[in-house]
Each structure stands twice: as structure tokens, then as C-alpha cells.
Amino acid sequence: MDKIIYMDNAATTRTLPAVVDEMLPYFSELYGNPSSVYGFADKSRNAVKTAREIIAKSLNTKPDTIYFTAGGSESDNWAVIETAHAYKKKGRHIITSQIEHHAILHSCEYLETCGYDVTYVNVDENGTIKLDELVKAIRPDTILISIMFANNEIGTIQPIYEIGQIARKYGIIFHTDAVQAYGQIPIDVEKYNIDMLSASGHKLNGPKGTGFLYIRDGINIKSFIHGGAQESGRRAGTENVPGIAGLGKAVEIAFQSMDDKMKHETNLRDYIIKYVTEHIPYCRLNGHLTNRLPNNTNFSFQFIDGETLRVMLDMSGICTSGGSACTSGSASPSHVLTAIGLPRDIAGGSIRLTISHETTMEEVQTVCAILSDTIDKLRSTSPLYEDFLNR
Ligand SMILES: *Cc1c(COP(=O)(O)O)cnc(C)c1O
């Protein structure tokens, strides 16, 4: 395949070679089952233990609060559905937001069919949770607040500290889907009063199908996957040892180099934002200008069909997306762009460009130039745009 420029790091990231190296021995050499008692299995057990320690340290917590899962979706489903089951005597009301990932939204919709009540709090035009609405939504029977740390489509970072304070004050469990934020920006579960946190390996240069749920001591949720006694009896199934070892390595690398990565990505991100908003007319930046993930940009262009734009960019070797990878291919506009108030026709002309620490300034400049040209081309053949100019 010809050289591509990969601008879709919010959908998934490249598994780093150092991560693959860490995983390889656990396939064909050190393949023991961590639950086995002989010495050969010690190596597998230790790999899992080391990864758990690295992750715990990264969040300022203890290793026995980290439970490995098969990714962000499982962690989200587990947190929401099992909290609902475990605390139903206290109440059946859950608060979340309109811009959550579908792993949260669809879990909540499932709970609604089981007799739970869910409030989906609004966001402002930048995609920030309206805290006053969150507080107003709290009821005596509210058992869970689940708000994402940062949004996967528009990159807006939520006021997690404030939400943690609110949840603590009212004695409500606070879960955050940190799949996009974890490994990109510092997170301290103590400082932020986070009770549960979901993360995923493949969003931070680790392997796909890996992830974890952090569960604070004292949060008594049960297993989501039933079977053996792995993960202290809370998540059955033989551990994905190579995956867990790789996840641990990816986390170690992400946190070692976090400051440098943040600087590099923020610099490129702001270059893209400045270039696009200054050079391409009738465009808007979606998400907060500064309070956003270092790797995320998202724009809407008037008189442009986003799908056509993405196909044209793909022909130029540039990988982009319309928003969430999970919704691309569906015709309805993104629920996130709708929630920040974009009309359907504007939302339909949107594109998300997400970089990584491996993205170069040269790549970014190439993408900006091609994006600008492509939009010129598309508009020059657009009757809508012609009408608009002649008005
Ligand atoms: C990708 C993503 C998920 C799902 O994680 P998987 O590991 O792909 O299952 C959940 N939430 C957010 C915010 C995501 O970006």
C-alpha cells in the first residue's frame, strides 16, 4: 500500500513496536496459564502483576483496584450495568450525558428497558457538561453519575474535578469513561474523586481487545463476565496475558513521555486549528478551543458533504473520520454534533482529524494543504455554494 497519513488516532492507534516486543514471549514461549500453580506459570502471573502495578501507579491508586477487561466497551458496560444491579435497593436513577460513547449510552438504554430511569444531561456549544443541570438532575434515588473524561469526537475535556466533588457531596458513585483521556493527560483518581474509570489499550498505542476498569475499594459491584475466579473473582476468563503485558508496556511508555507528547501534539493541533480556521472560509471548529485533548481537531464546513470529503481525502492517502468510528457508515448525524447544537446540514459536513505523538509537522502541513484544495474543489462544483455566493 502507498504511504498513508494517519489522522484517525481517536479511532485506534498503532501498536508500538516496543509494545509488540513485550507481548511476543507470552504467545509461544511463556504461555502458561496464570492460574496454574507450577513455576512455569509464574512468568505469566508476573507479567499480569507488573502491568497491574504500572497502571495503578499511573492513576495514583493500588494494584488491587485494577481489573483487566477486553476493552473500553466491556469496562463501560460493566461499570454502568453492574452498578445499577448492585445498588438498586438504594435507587434506580442514573445520570449521564448526551455526548457519551455508545458503550455508555446503549448500556443506559438497556437499563431503561429494565425499569431504570436515566437523565441525559445537556452540554453547551463547546461540548462541556452543564454542571447546573447535572446538580438539578440529582435525586434521592440517584445511584450513579457516569460522565466521560474527554469526548472522542470533539475532544472537549469535562470538568471532572467539579463532577467528582458533586458526586462525593451527594454520596453518589462517579464513573468516568476515560478511554480517550487516559495516557494523553494526567489523571489522578484520588484528586478527582473518581470511583470507577474505564480505559482501553488500543487508544494509547497498546493492543486491541485490552483494557481495564478501575474500581475504588468499597464499591461493591459484581462480575459482569461469570465463570472462574480470575481478577479476584470479579472478571472471569483466562487472562489475556500477551495483551495485558502489552497494555502495561503501552501505559508505561505513555506516562514516561507524557509531557513531551502533550507539547508536540498541542503544537500540531493548534497549527491545524489556526490553518483551517484562517484559510478555509465558512468553517467552524467543534469542541472547546483550548480545553480539549492535545490530539483532537474537529471541523464543520458549510456546503460540504462530509462523506464525500472523507472519500476524497482517502484517495489522497489521508485517513480521517466523520466523528466516531462506530457511527461512520450511518446516515444520521452524530449525536455529539447534534448535542452541541449543530443543524443537520452543518453537522453533515464535519471531519475529525486526530494526531499522535508520531505525527510530524510535515504531515500536518500536507494534510492542511490537501484539505483546503479538496474543499475548494468540492465547493466549486456545488450548486448550493454557487447560490450562496450569488445571493
Ligand atoms: C473507543 C472508545 C470506547 C470503546 O473502547 P473499545 O476498547 O474500542 O471497546 C469507549 N469510550 C470511548 C470514549 C472511546 O473512545
Coordinates of C-alpha atoms and ligand atoms in Angstrom, one line a residue:
M1 CA 0.0 0.0 0.0
D2 CA 1.2 3.5 -0.8
K3 CA 2.2 5.7 2.1
I4 CA -0.7 7.0 4.1
I5 CA -1.1 9.9 6.5
Y6 CA -3.0 8.5 9.5
M7 CA -5.1 11.2 11.1
D8 CA -7.6 9.0 12.9
N9 CA -5.9 8.2 16.2
A10 CA -9.1 8.6 18.2
A11 CA -10.4 5.6 16.3
T12 CA -7.4 3.5 17.1
T13 CA -3.6 3.8 17.3
R14 CA -0.6 2.0 16.0
T15 CA 0.6 -0.7 18.5
L16 CA 4.2 0.4 19.2
P17 CA 7.0 -2.0 18.2
A18 CA 8.2 -1.9 21.9
V19 CA 4.7 -3.0 22.9
V20 CA 4.7 -5.9 20.4
D21 CA 8.1 -6.9 21.7
E22 CA 6.8 -7.0 25.2
M23 CA 3.9 -9.2 24.1
L24 CA 5.7 -11.7 21.9
P25 CA 7.2 -14.1 24.5
Y26 CA 3.8 -14.7 26.1
F27 CA 2.4 -16.3 23.0
S28 CA 4.7 -19.3 22.2
E29 CA 7.3 -19.4 24.9
L30 CA 5.8 -18.3 28.2
Y31 CA 2.3 -19.5 27.5
G32 CA 1.4 -20.7 31.0
N33 CA -2.0 -20.0 32.4
P34 CA -1.6 -17.5 35.3
S35 CA -4.0 -19.7 37.4
S36 CA -1.7 -22.7 37.2
V37 CA 0.4 -23.5 40.3
Y38 CA 3.7 -24.7 38.7
G39 CA 6.7 -22.5 38.3
F40 CA 6.3 -22.1 34.6
A41 CA 3.1 -20.2 35.1
D42 CA 4.9 -17.7 37.4
K43 CA 6.2 -15.8 34.4
S44 CA 2.6 -15.3 33.1
R45 CA 1.4 -14.4 36.6
N46 CA 4.2 -11.9 36.9
A47 CA 3.5 -10.3 33.6
V48 CA -0.1 -9.6 34.7
K49 CA 1.1 -8.4 38.1
T50 CA 3.6 -6.0 36.6
A51 CA 1.1 -4.5 34.2
R52 CA -1.4 -4.0 37.1
E53 CA 1.3 -2.2 39.1
I54 CA 2.2 0.1 36.3
I55 CA -1.4 1.0 35.7
A56 CA -2.2 1.5 39.4
K57 CA 0.7 3.9 39.7
S58 CA -0.3 5.9 36.7
L59 CA -3.7 6.6 38.3
N60 CA -2.4 7.1 41.9
T61 CA -4.2 4.0 43.2
K62 CA -3.4 0.5 44.5
P63 CA -2.9 -2.5 42.1
D64 CA -5.9 -4.4 43.6
T65 CA -8.3 -1.8 42.3
I66 CA -7.4 -2.5 38.6
Y67 CA -9.4 -5.2 36.8
F68 CA -8.4 -6.2 33.3
T69 CA -11.1 -6.5 30.6
A70 CA -11.4 -6.9 26.9
G71 CA -11.5 -3.2 26.3
G72 CA -13.3 0.1 26.8
S73 CA -16.7 -1.2 25.8
E74 CA -16.7 -4.0 28.3
S75 CA -15.4 -1.7 31.1
D76 CA -18.2 0.8 30.3
N77 CA -20.9 -1.9 30.2
W78 CA -19.6 -3.5 33.4
A79 CA -19.5 -0.2 35.3
V80 CA -22.9 1.0 34.3
I81 CA -24.9 -2.2 34.3
E82 CA -23.4 -3.8 37.4
T83 CA -23.6 -0.6 39.5
A84 CA -27.3 -0.5 38.6
H85 CA -27.8 -4.1 39.7
A86 CA -25.7 -3.7 42.9
Y87 CA -27.4 -0.5 44.1
K88 CA -31.0 -1.0 43.0
K89 CA -32.1 -1.1 46.6
K90 CA -30.9 2.5 47.0
G91 CA -32.4 3.7 43.8
R92 CA -32.9 3.2 40.1
H93 CA -31.8 6.6 38.7
I94 CA -28.6 7.2 36.7
I95 CA -27.2 10.4 35.4
T96 CA -25.0 10.5 32.3
S97 CA -24.6 13.0 29.4
Q98 CA -25.9 13.3 25.9
I99 CA -22.4 13.0 24.4
E100 CA -21.2 9.8 25.9
H101 CA -19.8 7.0 23.8
H102 CA -22.4 4.4 22.7
A103 CA -20.9 1.9 25.1
I104 CA -22.3 4.1 27.9
L105 CA -25.4 5.3 26.0
H106 CA -26.6 1.9 24.9
S107 CA -25.9 0.4 28.3
C108 CA -28.1 3.1 29.8
E109 CA -30.8 2.5 27.2
Y110 CA -30.7 -1.2 28.1
L111 CA -31.2 -0.3 31.8
E112 CA -34.2 1.8 30.8
T113 CA -35.8 -1.3 29.4
C114 CA -35.1 -3.0 32.8
G115 CA -37.0 -0.3 34.7
Y116 CA -34.2 2.2 35.5
D117 CA -34.5 6.0 34.9
V118 CA -31.7 7.8 33.1
T119 CA -31.1 11.5 32.8
Y120 CA -29.0 12.6 29.9
V121 CA -27.5 15.9 30.8
N122 CA -27.0 18.6 28.2
V123 CA -23.8 20.2 27.1
D124 CA -23.0 23.7 26.0
E125 CA -22.0 24.8 22.5
N126 CA -18.4 23.7 23.3
G127 CA -19.4 20.3 24.4
T128 CA -18.9 21.0 28.1
I129 CA -21.3 19.4 30.6
K130 CA -23.7 21.9 32.1
L131 CA -22.9 21.5 35.8
D132 CA -26.1 23.3 37.0
E133 CA -28.2 20.8 35.0
L134 CA -26.2 17.9 36.5
V135 CA -26.9 19.1 40.0
K136 CA -30.5 19.7 39.2
A137 CA -30.8 16.1 37.9
I138 CA -29.7 14.6 41.2
R139 CA -32.5 12.8 43.1
P140 CA -32.6 10.8 46.3
D141 CA -32.6 7.6 44.3
T142 CA -29.7 8.6 42.0
I143 CA -27.1 5.8 42.3
L144 CA -24.6 6.6 39.6
I145 CA -23.1 9.6 37.7
S146 CA -21.2 8.5 34.5
I147 CA -19.6 11.3 32.6
M148 CA -16.7 10.8 30.1
F149 CA -13.3 12.4 30.9
A150 CA -12.9 13.7 27.4
N151 CA -15.1 13.3 24.3
N152 CA -14.0 11.1 21.5
E153 CA -15.5 13.1 18.7
I154 CA -14.8 16.7 19.6
G155 CA -12.1 16.3 22.2
T156 CA -13.6 18.5 24.9
I157 CA -12.3 17.8 28.4
Q158 CA -15.0 17.7 31.0
P159 CA -14.9 19.4 34.4
I160 CA -14.1 16.1 36.1
Y161 CA -12.8 17.6 39.3
E162 CA -16.1 19.5 39.8
I163 CA -18.2 16.5 38.9
G164 CA -16.2 14.4 41.4
Q165 CA -16.9 17.0 44.1
I166 CA -20.6 17.0 43.4
A167 CA -20.8 13.2 43.4
R168 CA -18.9 13.0 46.6
K169 CA -21.1 15.7 48.3
Y170 CA -24.3 13.8 47.4
G171 CA -22.9 10.3 48.1
I172 CA -23.3 9.1 44.5
I173 CA -20.9 6.8 42.7
F174 CA -18.9 8.5 40.0
H175 CA -17.8 6.6 36.9
T176 CA -15.8 8.2 34.1
D177 CA -15.1 6.8 30.6
A178 CA -11.5 7.9 30.3
V179 CA -10.8 5.9 27.2
Q180 CA -9.8 9.0 25.2
A181 CA -8.1 10.8 28.0
Y182 CA -6.1 8.1 29.7
G183 CA -2.5 8.1 28.6
Q184 CA -2.9 11.5 27.0
I185 CA -3.4 13.7 30.0
P186 CA -2.7 13.2 33.7
I187 CA -5.5 11.5 35.7
D188 CA -5.4 11.1 39.5
V189 CA -8.4 9.1 40.8
E190 CA -7.9 10.4 44.3
K191 CA -7.7 14.1 43.4
Y192 CA -10.7 13.8 41.1
N193 CA -12.8 11.6 43.4
I194 CA -13.3 9.1 40.7
D195 CA -14.9 5.8 41.9
M196 CA -14.7 3.9 38.6
L197 CA -12.7 4.5 35.4
S198 CA -12.7 2.8 32.1
A199 CA -9.7 2.7 29.8
S200 CA -8.7 0.9 26.6
G201 CA -5.4 -0.4 25.3
H202 CA -5.7 0.4 21.6
K203 CA -6.4 4.1 22.1
L204 CA -2.9 4.5 23.7
N205 CA -0.7 2.6 21.3
G206 CA -1.4 -0.7 23.0
P207 CA -3.1 -3.8 21.6
K208 CA -6.8 -4.0 20.6
G209 CA -9.1 -6.1 22.8
T210 CA -7.4 -5.0 26.0
G211 CA -8.4 -2.5 28.7
F212 CA -9.3 -2.2 32.4
L213 CA -11.9 -0.9 34.8
Y214 CA -10.6 0.8 38.0
I215 CA -13.0 0.1 40.9
R216 CA -12.4 2.0 44.1
D217 CA -12.3 -0.1 47.3
G218 CA -15.8 -0.2 48.8
I219 CA -17.7 -0.1 45.5
N220 CA -19.4 -3.4 45.7
I221 CA -20.2 -4.3 42.1
K222 CA -20.3 -7.9 41.0
S223 CA -18.8 -9.7 38.0
F224 CA -20.1 -8.8 34.5
I225 CA -18.5 -11.9 33.0
H226 CA -19.3 -15.1 35.0
G227 CA -17.1 -18.1 35.3
G228 CA -13.7 -18.7 37.0
A229 CA -12.2 -16.8 39.9
Q230 CA -9.8 -14.7 37.9
E231 CA -9.3 -11.0 38.8
S232 CA -10.1 -11.6 42.4
G233 CA -13.4 -13.3 41.4
R234 CA -14.6 -10.2 39.6
R235 CA -13.9 -10.9 36.0
A236 CA -13.9 -14.5 34.8
G237 CA -11.9 -15.8 31.9
T238 CA -8.3 -16.8 31.4
E239 CA -6.2 -13.6 31.4
N240 CA -5.2 -12.2 28.0
V241 CA -1.5 -12.4 29.2
P242 CA 0.1 -11.1 26.0
G243 CA -2.5 -8.3 25.7
I244 CA -2.2 -7.4 29.4
A245 CA 1.7 -7.3 29.1
G246 CA 1.4 -5.1 26.0
L247 CA -1.2 -2.8 27.7
G248 CA 1.2 -2.4 30.7
K249 CA 4.1 -1.5 28.4
A250 CA 1.9 1.0 26.4
V251 CA 0.9 2.7 29.7
E252 CA 4.5 2.8 30.9
I253 CA 5.6 4.5 27.7
A254 CA 2.6 6.8 27.6
F255 CA 3.3 8.1 31.1
Q256 CA 7.1 8.3 30.7
S257 CA 6.8 10.6 27.7
M258 CA 3.5 12.4 28.5
D259 CA 4.9 15.9 28.9
D260 CA 6.8 15.8 25.6
K261 CA 3.9 14.2 23.8
M262 CA 1.4 16.7 25.0
K263 CA 3.7 19.6 23.9
H264 CA 4.3 18.1 20.5
E265 CA 0.6 17.2 19.9
T266 CA -0.7 20.5 21.2
N267 CA 1.6 22.4 18.9
L268 CA 0.4 20.4 15.8
R269 CA -3.2 20.6 16.9
D270 CA -3.1 24.3 17.2
Y271 CA -1.3 24.6 13.9
I272 CA -4.2 22.7 12.2
I273 CA -6.8 24.8 14.0
K274 CA -5.2 28.1 13.0
Y275 CA -4.6 27.0 9.4
V276 CA -8.1 25.6 8.8
T277 CA -10.0 28.4 10.5
E278 CA -7.9 31.1 8.8
H279 CA -7.6 29.6 5.3
I280 CA -10.9 27.8 4.7
P281 CA -14.0 30.1 4.7
Y282 CA -17.3 29.0 6.2
C283 CA -15.9 26.6 8.6
R284 CA -16.2 26.1 12.4
L285 CA -14.1 24.4 15.0
N286 CA -16.2 21.9 17.0
G287 CA -15.3 21.4 20.7
H288 CA -13.6 23.7 23.1
L289 CA -10.8 25.9 21.6
T290 CA -8.2 25.2 24.4
N291 CA -9.8 22.8 26.9
R292 CA -9.5 19.9 24.5
L293 CA -7.4 16.8 24.1
P294 CA -4.0 17.5 22.6
N295 CA -4.6 15.2 19.7
N296 CA -8.1 16.2 18.6
T297 CA -9.4 18.6 16.0
N298 CA -12.9 18.5 14.6
F299 CA -14.4 20.9 12.0
S300 CA -17.6 21.5 10.1
F301 CA -17.6 23.0 6.6
Q302 CA -20.6 24.6 5.1
F303 CA -21.7 23.5 1.6
I304 CA -19.7 20.3 2.0
D305 CA -20.8 16.7 2.3
G306 CA -18.5 15.2 4.9
E307 CA -18.7 11.7 3.5
T308 CA -17.5 12.9 0.0
L309 CA -14.8 14.9 1.7
R310 CA -13.5 11.9 3.6
V311 CA -13.6 9.7 0.4
M312 CA -11.6 12.4 -1.5
L313 CA -9.0 12.7 1.3
D314 CA -8.8 8.9 1.4
M315 CA -7.9 9.0 -2.3
S316 CA -5.1 11.3 -1.3
G317 CA -3.9 8.8 1.2
I318 CA -5.2 10.6 4.3
C319 CA -7.2 8.7 6.9
T320 CA -9.8 10.8 8.6
S321 CA -13.2 10.2 10.1
G322 CA -16.6 11.9 10.5
G323 CA -16.7 11.5 14.2
S324 CA -16.9 8.3 16.0
A325 CA -15.7 5.2 14.1
C326 CA -18.7 3.4 15.4
T327 CA -21.2 5.7 13.7
S328 CA -19.4 6.2 10.4
G329 CA -21.4 4.5 7.7
S330 CA -24.7 5.5 9.2
A331 CA -26.5 8.4 7.6
S332 CA -27.8 10.1 10.7
P333 CA -25.7 13.0 12.1
S334 CA -23.5 12.4 15.1
H335 CA -25.3 12.6 18.4
V336 CA -22.4 14.7 19.7
L337 CA -22.5 17.3 17.0
T338 CA -26.3 17.4 17.4
A339 CA -25.9 17.9 21.2
I340 CA -23.6 20.9 20.7
G341 CA -26.4 22.5 18.6
L342 CA -25.2 22.0 15.0
P343 CA -28.0 21.9 12.5
R344 CA -28.2 18.7 10.4
D345 CA -26.7 20.2 7.3
I346 CA -23.7 21.7 9.1
A347 CA -23.1 18.5 11.1
G348 CA -23.1 16.6 7.9
G349 CA -20.1 18.5 6.7
S350 CA -17.8 17.5 9.5
I351 CA -14.5 15.9 9.8
R352 CA -12.3 14.7 12.7
L353 CA -8.5 14.8 12.4
T354 CA -6.8 13.2 15.3
I355 CA -3.0 13.1 15.5
S356 CA -0.5 11.1 17.6
H357 CA 3.0 11.7 19.0
E358 CA 4.3 10.1 15.8
T359 CA 2.6 12.7 13.6
T360 CA 5.0 15.2 12.0
M361 CA 4.7 18.9 11.2
E362 CA 5.4 17.9 7.6
E363 CA 2.4 15.5 7.6
V364 CA 0.2 18.1 9.2
Q365 CA 1.1 20.8 6.6
T366 CA 0.5 18.3 3.8
V367 CA -2.9 17.5 5.2
C368 CA -3.9 21.1 5.7
A369 CA -3.0 22.0 2.1
I370 CA -4.8 19.0 0.6
L371 CA -7.8 19.6 2.8
S372 CA -8.0 23.2 1.7
D373 CA -7.7 22.2 -2.0
T374 CA -10.2 19.5 -1.7
I375 CA -12.8 21.8 -0.1
D376 CA -12.2 24.4 -2.9
K377 CA -12.8 21.7 -5.5
L378 CA -15.9 20.4 -3.9
R379 CA -17.4 23.8 -3.4
S380 CA -16.6 24.9 -7.0
T381 CA -18.9 22.2 -8.2
S382 CA -21.6 22.8 -5.5
P383 CA -24.8 24.4 -6.7
L384 CA -25.6 25.3 -3.1
Y385 CA -22.4 27.2 -2.8
E386 CA -23.0 28.9 -6.1
D387 CA -26.4 30.0 -5.0
F388 CA -25.0 31.2 -1.7
L389 CA -22.3 33.3 -3.5
N390 CA -24.9 34.8 -5.9
R391 CA -27.3 35.8 -3.1
Ligands
LIG1 C1 -13.0 3.7 21.8 C2 -13.9 4.2 22.9 C3 -14.6 3.2 23.7 C4 -14.6 1.8 23.3 O1 -13.4 1.2 23.6 P1 -13.0 -0.2 22.9 O2 -11.7 -0.7 23.6 O3 -12.9 0.0 21.4 O4 -14.1 -1.2 23.2 C5 -15.3 3.7 24.7 N1 -15.4 5.0 25.0 C6 -14.7 5.9 24.3 C7 -14.8 7.4 24.7 C8 -13.9 5.5 23.2 O5 -13.3 6.5 22.5

